[in-house]
XYZ file of C-alpha atoms in Angstrom:
513
model
C 129.211 67.299 64.186
C 127.795 66.118 67.504
C 126.577 68.726 69.961
C 128.526 69.080 73.194
C 126.980 67.076 76.057
C 124.900 69.033 78.527
C 126.649 69.839 81.826
C 125.855 67.484 84.707
C 122.994 68.347 87.038
C 123.832 69.983 90.354
C 120.258 69.884 91.679
C 117.259 67.709 90.829
C 113.863 67.951 92.478
C 111.657 65.036 91.472
C 107.922 64.942 92.175
C 108.148 67.349 95.124
C 104.752 67.780 96.768
C 103.818 69.981 99.723
C 100.552 70.939 101.415
C 99.785 73.437 104.168
C 96.319 72.397 105.266
C 93.996 73.132 102.370
C 96.696 74.992 100.427
C 98.481 72.732 97.900
C 101.669 74.781 97.583
C 103.726 72.378 95.419
C 102.127 69.808 93.147
C 104.553 67.047 92.072
C 107.166 69.581 90.969
C 110.194 68.559 88.879
C 113.207 70.857 88.550
C 116.644 70.179 87.055
C 119.483 72.710 87.448
C 122.754 72.316 85.564
C 126.076 72.716 87.350
C 127.756 76.075 86.783
C 124.597 77.748 85.440
C 122.290 80.569 86.516
C 118.787 79.102 86.586
C 115.798 81.394 87.038
C 112.563 80.350 88.759
C 109.644 82.699 88.052
C 105.958 82.766 88.833
C 103.263 84.885 90.364
C 103.272 85.571 94.098
C 101.863 82.430 95.681
C 102.896 80.208 92.747
C 105.018 78.024 95.053
C 108.541 79.202 94.175
C 109.608 80.155 97.685
C 108.045 77.008 99.157
C 110.011 74.889 96.691
C 113.274 76.625 97.564
C 112.456 76.388 101.289
C 112.186 72.618 100.825
C 115.553 72.572 99.079
C 117.066 74.593 101.939
C 115.468 72.516 104.684
C 112.978 74.986 106.128
C 110.236 72.548 105.147
C 110.297 68.855 104.379
C 108.340 67.704 101.349
C 105.292 65.473 101.808
C 106.476 63.472 98.788
C 109.237 63.538 96.212
C 113.024 63.414 96.151
C 115.983 65.784 96.220
C 119.135 64.786 94.338
C 122.404 66.653 94.728
C 125.039 65.883 92.103
C 122.936 62.856 91.185
C 122.761 61.388 94.715
C 119.413 61.205 96.594
C 119.717 63.470 99.638
C 117.355 64.020 102.527
C 117.372 67.613 103.801
C 115.470 68.238 107.021
C 117.063 71.475 108.221
C 119.123 74.420 106.954
C 122.110 72.841 108.705
C 121.764 69.741 106.538
C 121.372 71.929 103.447
C 124.562 73.835 104.280
C 126.377 70.531 104.861
C 125.199 69.440 101.408
C 126.690 72.586 99.846
C 123.525 74.677 99.508
C 123.382 78.309 100.634
C 120.424 80.683 100.571
C 120.192 84.477 100.494
C 116.756 85.570 101.650
C 114.760 88.565 100.441
C 114.754 89.904 104.012
C 118.328 89.584 105.231
C 119.182 87.325 108.181
C 121.804 89.640 109.691
C 122.457 90.986 113.186
C 122.863 94.691 112.451
C 124.821 95.777 115.583
C 127.539 93.171 114.906
C 130.500 93.451 112.533
C 130.839 91.757 109.152
C 133.225 89.203 110.680
C 130.846 88.400 113.539
C 127.881 87.980 111.200
C 129.784 85.680 108.861
C 131.055 83.653 111.805
C 127.657 83.234 113.540
C 126.718 79.567 113.573
C 130.155 78.584 112.245
C 132.442 79.703 115.054
C 134.731 76.680 114.715
C 134.866 75.934 118.424
C 134.948 77.777 121.755
C 137.998 79.882 120.860
C 136.303 82.722 119.005
C 139.544 84.524 118.214
C 140.746 81.549 116.154
C 137.415 81.383 114.342
C 137.544 85.110 113.610
C 141.038 84.755 112.111
C 139.810 81.969 109.834
C 136.844 84.082 108.710
C 139.091 87.052 107.976
C 141.368 84.841 105.879
C 138.374 83.509 103.947
C 137.052 87.045 103.420
C 140.416 88.015 101.942
C 140.338 85.010 99.574
C 136.784 85.769 98.443
C 137.764 89.376 97.768
C 140.704 88.189 95.661
C 138.837 85.415 93.819
C 135.451 87.071 93.189
C 135.857 90.762 93.942
C 133.712 90.324 97.074
C 135.527 93.018 99.034
C 134.127 93.815 102.500
C 135.554 95.631 105.496
C 135.645 92.823 108.108
C 135.291 95.350 110.955
C 132.398 97.338 109.503
C 129.162 97.320 111.508
C 126.544 95.646 109.320
C 123.797 98.095 110.282
C 125.917 100.963 108.907
C 126.376 99.334 105.491
C 124.207 100.216 102.474
C 121.701 97.563 101.424
C 123.829 96.333 98.521
C 126.765 95.567 100.822
C 124.484 93.926 103.394
C 123.382 91.557 100.654
C 127.045 90.904 99.823
C 127.542 89.878 103.470
C 124.745 87.313 103.042
C 126.395 85.907 99.922
C 129.773 85.775 101.648
C 128.213 83.931 104.615
C 127.018 81.201 102.255
C 130.339 80.943 100.402
C 132.376 80.804 103.613
C 130.256 77.810 104.636
C 131.242 76.049 101.418
C 128.140 76.597 99.282
C 128.403 75.251 95.739
C 124.729 76.007 95.075
C 123.477 79.501 95.909
C 119.722 80.213 96.081
C 118.714 83.892 95.932
C 115.107 84.811 96.749
C 114.037 88.093 95.084
C 117.570 89.464 95.518
C 116.956 92.843 93.866
C 113.752 93.740 95.734
C 115.709 96.123 97.992
C 118.483 97.156 95.575
C 118.935 100.194 93.395
C 119.402 99.561 89.640
C 123.168 100.077 89.958
C 123.367 97.667 92.904
C 121.318 95.121 90.958
C 123.680 95.360 87.980
C 126.619 94.823 90.328
C 124.926 91.739 91.765
C 124.392 90.283 88.295
C 128.043 90.757 87.402
C 128.978 88.940 90.599
C 126.581 86.067 89.887
C 128.086 85.570 86.429
C 131.596 85.469 87.907
C 130.457 82.872 90.447
C 128.801 80.744 87.744
C 131.865 80.951 85.512
C 133.914 79.650 88.472
C 131.634 76.599 88.736
C 129.082 77.747 91.312
C 125.423 76.999 90.586
C 122.946 79.846 91.031
C 119.168 79.556 91.449
C 117.530 82.957 91.070
C 113.940 83.463 92.246
C 112.534 86.673 90.810
C 109.421 88.157 89.261
C 111.350 90.662 87.126
C 111.508 89.394 83.572
C 114.166 91.924 82.610
C 116.477 90.311 85.136
C 115.687 86.820 83.876
C 116.522 87.820 80.322
C 119.699 89.639 81.389
C 121.396 87.118 83.641
C 119.994 83.559 83.463
C 120.918 80.610 81.244
C 117.656 78.698 81.751
C 114.337 79.583 83.336
C 111.563 77.512 84.901
C 108.021 78.859 85.262
C 105.655 77.937 88.098
C 101.922 78.602 88.184
C 99.609 77.751 91.095
C 101.961 75.199 92.573
C 102.905 73.445 89.331
C 105.952 73.616 87.091
C 104.530 74.575 83.706
C 107.649 75.217 81.589
C 111.463 75.101 81.539
C 113.157 76.970 78.695
C 116.550 78.143 77.515
C 116.500 81.873 78.237
C 117.907 82.713 74.802
C 114.971 80.879 73.180
C 112.178 82.720 74.999
C 110.899 86.276 75.492
C 109.277 88.388 78.230
C 105.766 88.129 76.700
C 106.058 84.329 76.476
C 107.251 84.044 80.070
C 104.565 86.428 81.323
C 101.842 84.405 79.623
C 103.216 81.176 81.097
C 103.322 82.735 84.584
C 99.795 84.130 84.576
C 98.018 81.755 82.206
C 96.863 84.576 79.922
C 98.347 87.366 77.846
C 99.745 90.141 80.016
C 100.084 93.765 79.013
C 103.709 94.647 79.730
C 103.188 98.364 79.128
C 100.920 100.859 80.859
C 98.033 102.082 78.711
C 96.692 105.478 79.699
C 95.073 108.523 78.182
C 96.689 111.956 78.597
C 96.117 113.434 82.038
C 93.622 116.232 82.599
C 95.008 117.970 85.706
C 92.671 120.084 87.786
C 93.244 122.316 90.784
C 96.288 121.961 93.004
C 95.483 119.300 95.608
C 98.839 119.154 97.421
C 101.322 122.020 97.558
C 104.671 121.679 99.340
C 106.876 124.749 99.847
C 110.435 124.797 101.177
C 110.028 121.566 103.141
C 112.861 120.515 105.411
C 112.961 117.182 107.268
C 115.660 115.936 109.627
C 116.382 112.379 110.736
C 116.785 111.181 114.326
C 120.430 112.327 114.335
C 119.513 115.821 113.204
C 120.858 115.380 109.667
C 118.905 117.200 106.951
C 117.244 114.521 104.791
C 114.819 116.758 102.860
C 116.339 120.106 101.984
C 113.984 122.822 100.772
C 111.688 120.695 98.600
C 108.838 122.469 96.802
C 106.359 120.692 94.540
C 102.715 120.668 93.495
C 100.445 117.717 92.744
C 97.173 118.470 90.970
C 93.935 116.559 90.988
C 93.916 114.009 88.171
C 97.667 113.645 87.713
C 100.482 111.409 88.875
C 103.713 113.099 89.914
C 106.582 110.628 90.153
C 109.692 111.158 92.261
C 112.746 109.555 90.673
C 115.862 109.027 92.722
C 118.316 106.467 94.009
C 117.190 105.063 97.349
C 118.395 107.088 100.318
C 118.130 110.538 98.752
C 115.255 111.838 100.828
C 112.243 110.368 99.026
C 111.277 108.127 101.942
C 111.536 110.946 104.484
C 109.507 113.222 102.200
C 106.635 110.742 101.952
C 106.688 110.039 105.685
C 106.607 113.758 106.511
C 103.691 114.367 104.156
C 101.847 111.413 105.735
C 102.359 112.816 109.239
C 104.751 110.059 110.286
C 107.813 112.288 110.616
C 108.024 115.882 111.948
C 108.947 118.681 109.577
C 111.702 121.118 110.497
C 110.566 123.932 108.200
C 108.297 124.651 105.273
C 104.589 124.730 104.485
C 102.064 122.174 103.249
C 98.696 123.024 101.712
C 96.004 120.370 101.211
C 93.167 121.242 98.836
C 93.738 124.952 99.334
C 93.891 124.807 103.149
C 97.246 125.376 104.879
C 98.116 122.647 107.362
C 99.283 123.592 110.834
C 101.704 121.440 112.790
C 98.771 119.967 114.737
C 97.212 118.845 111.433
C 100.277 116.798 110.473
C 99.010 113.705 112.214
C 98.256 110.493 110.283
C 94.701 110.159 111.635
C 93.824 113.821 110.918
C 95.322 113.637 107.444
C 93.351 110.476 106.667
C 90.171 112.204 107.776
C 90.930 115.022 105.298
C 91.439 112.598 102.415
C 95.241 112.238 102.315
C 95.992 108.524 102.368
C 99.282 106.672 102.250
C 100.618 103.382 100.860
C 103.939 103.100 102.744
C 107.179 101.943 101.144
C 107.761 99.093 103.597
C 104.524 97.146 103.927
C 105.835 94.872 106.673
C 107.225 97.581 108.960
C 104.654 100.352 108.520
C 101.790 98.998 106.411
C 100.759 95.765 108.096
C 101.048 93.802 111.323
C 102.286 90.358 110.187
C 100.937 88.595 113.280
C 97.429 90.022 112.763
C 94.774 88.262 110.716
C 94.396 89.705 107.224
C 90.990 91.187 108.111
C 92.625 93.081 110.995
C 95.468 94.394 108.837
C 92.833 95.414 106.282
C 91.285 97.948 108.668
C 94.412 99.419 110.327
C 93.942 103.143 110.767
C 90.257 102.916 109.969
C 89.132 100.663 112.807
C 86.882 103.384 114.283
C 84.756 103.645 111.145
C 81.066 102.861 111.606
C 81.212 99.931 109.188
C 83.261 97.988 111.755
C 80.951 98.506 114.707
C 79.780 101.142 117.183
C 81.526 102.526 120.236
C 84.146 100.313 121.823
C 82.694 97.126 120.369
C 83.857 95.845 117.008
C 81.626 93.724 114.804
C 83.715 90.636 113.988
C 81.381 89.488 111.204
C 81.456 92.918 109.573
C 85.264 93.058 109.762
C 85.604 89.660 108.060
C 82.956 90.433 105.434
C 84.545 93.792 104.585
C 87.970 92.205 104.164
C 86.557 89.360 102.061
C 84.912 91.844 99.686
C 88.187 93.759 99.256
C 90.085 90.511 98.715
C 87.660 89.564 95.957
C 87.885 92.970 94.313
C 91.703 93.039 94.460
C 92.250 89.339 93.671
C 94.049 88.601 96.939
C 95.038 84.926 97.151
C 94.083 82.944 99.126
C 90.761 84.649 99.900
C 90.986 83.894 103.584
C 90.360 86.977 105.775
C 91.213 85.071 108.960
C 94.613 83.834 107.748
C 97.592 85.504 109.422
C 98.951 88.399 107.356
C 102.426 86.842 107.462
C 101.136 83.784 105.559
C 100.372 85.788 102.414
C 102.967 86.318 99.701
C 104.486 89.775 99.308
C 102.318 90.676 96.325
C 99.134 89.712 98.113
C 100.201 91.627 101.216
C 100.693 94.663 98.972
C 97.187 94.259 97.565
C 95.765 94.231 101.105
C 97.445 97.583 101.798
C 96.362 99.083 98.471
C 92.768 97.963 98.920
C 92.646 99.438 102.423
C 93.838 102.879 101.255
C 92.258 103.126 97.804
C 88.800 101.993 98.852
C 88.546 104.911 101.323
C 88.192 107.338 98.412
C 91.393 109.388 98.716
C 91.676 112.923 97.413
C 95.455 112.733 97.605
C 97.292 109.400 97.598
C 100.938 109.020 98.594
C 102.355 105.800 97.157
C 105.772 104.410 98.039
C 107.253 101.539 95.984
C 103.837 100.236 94.831
C 105.178 97.078 93.178
C 108.265 96.207 95.256
C 108.511 92.413 95.429
C 105.350 91.999 93.339
C 104.862 89.613 90.402
C 104.074 90.558 86.813
C 100.330 89.883 87.028
C 99.958 91.918 90.230
C 102.064 94.737 88.757
C 99.651 95.003 85.833
C 96.707 95.050 88.258
C 98.241 97.726 90.523
C 99.200 99.966 87.610
C 95.656 99.829 86.231
C 94.220 100.772 89.647
C 96.520 103.766 89.948
C 95.677 105.009 86.460
C 91.954 104.565 87.200
C 92.370 106.653 90.358
C 94.132 109.369 88.405
C 91.379 109.373 85.803
C 88.824 109.700 88.617
C 90.490 112.942 89.750
C 92.782 111.726 92.544
C 96.126 113.487 92.995
C 98.894 110.875 93.288
C 102.463 111.381 94.475
C 104.471 108.291 93.531
C 107.906 107.207 94.751
C 109.601 104.219 93.124
C 113.190 103.090 92.642
C 112.020 101.432 89.413
C 112.741 104.148 86.871
C 110.804 102.242 84.223
C 107.748 102.316 86.497
C 108.077 106.054 87.132
C 108.304 106.759 83.409
C 105.323 104.523 82.634
C 102.944 105.846 85.299
C 103.858 109.467 85.963
C 102.618 112.477 84.038
C 105.319 114.684 85.535
C 108.620 113.460 86.991
C 110.603 115.193 89.722
C 114.179 114.003 90.305
C 115.764 114.076 93.776
C 119.381 113.841 94.864
C 120.780 114.545 98.311
C 117.391 115.617 99.637
C 116.925 118.287 96.969
C 114.943 118.466 93.746
C 117.399 118.554 90.863
C 114.928 118.925 88.010
C 111.438 118.289 86.671
C 110.346 116.712 83.387
C 107.173 115.859 81.528
C 107.094 112.062 81.259
C 106.765 112.078 77.467
C 109.712 114.431 77.003
C 112.536 112.669 78.807
C 114.476 109.419 78.834
C 116.401 107.252 81.278
C 119.730 108.927 80.575
C 118.309 112.397 81.161
C 116.653 111.329 84.413
C 119.744 109.386 85.452
C 121.837 112.550 85.233
C 119.339 114.437 87.384
C 119.232 111.566 89.893
C 123.038 111.720 90.088
C 122.902 115.394 91.030
C 123.852 116.867 87.659
C 122.275 120.306 87.332
C 119.013 120.650 85.461
C 120.621 122.858 82.837
C 123.538 120.464 82.250
C 121.204 117.439 82.030
């Protein structure tokens, strides 16, 4: 019996080549994506995935090669031409105007003429059809800035579909989603594919590749090194293809040997700018030589807790003790805390960890620019700044190793390494870490996890916040669950499971869980 013919190709990239100065981002890349499929594209940060998709979407034009859409050669020189060709893109960092409504955001750039009321009516009708056809329900009058992240992403998808996208490119779509939101996205993508839409999914999370894609292509250092049927491969095989060596997909660590209490928090309360209580009576202890993980769905007070402990947000009530010394309100200042050995890797590296427009060597010294190694008095030693950053880049495998390159030009994983190197290399006594591997590839995840375990083994007290429950369970020695700004329970990492923690994260009482 003859096998069924393969579906026709929706997208073909043939010999696509792109350089940015000395950086050869794409090297004669071939990619073929079948119509009505979910096709994953994976690779380390800096492998060339996003550049390739930016060429497909018209942000860049290839130096060489060809794009074929439904078999026809097509030149795409702008996002407008990509949209006209039926290609939509949902970016990792959303392209939304937060003060505007859902209708206004969807209509932007596609108003349909000077009569905005008529355009708005058309958009509302299309929103209703998308809700009926795909379950993409959205309140057309909701202010986008008031929506949770998962619904903001849905607005981005709707924008592309309203513009007639038959091919949808998603760049690291779950980097800002909770596990439940990610599962909802995957269900939606399968519905879209079953209805004939073609999905290209850029991600570094192999679990997602295995769960949702039909085929997967692997890029490494600008080249396409493999394309496989997802059902015929495995996470270890994909990881090895991505990195070029065997990758340890589990965290290896010896049992912790906790010492004295390094950070003690008692009855902490933190309010947001509107006066709402975001952290409600939290008490916890982190000892030298242990990792305490905070598990919780995003938005349940973990971010505000870390920011308050780092001196970035005022506390409303409670007490904090650092290495046996109570901290007064005047001590809760980021510079004073750094001087006392409490350092912080923030959750959002772009907003609070780096200055994208700065050179990497400048971002690498933020908060420490008055240290003697950078110069004396008001004068900074440019050569010393560059040399210091270059040494950290070498030690943390930051690519490319170019201290004078703008921070914004580095991939997310390499930006994260710059932040980690800056904080870890100052010899912290207590380290606050928020989302250490958000948007980071498999090779960099392995590297970051090893660094954190090495710090723990060297006697550093680490308080870790991550929405990746698997990461919390792998790294932490003790796990504290938060819901609604309160601690709902505590577990030893080796004596719990995802269901148990999930109940605590949902606010089920410790005894019931």
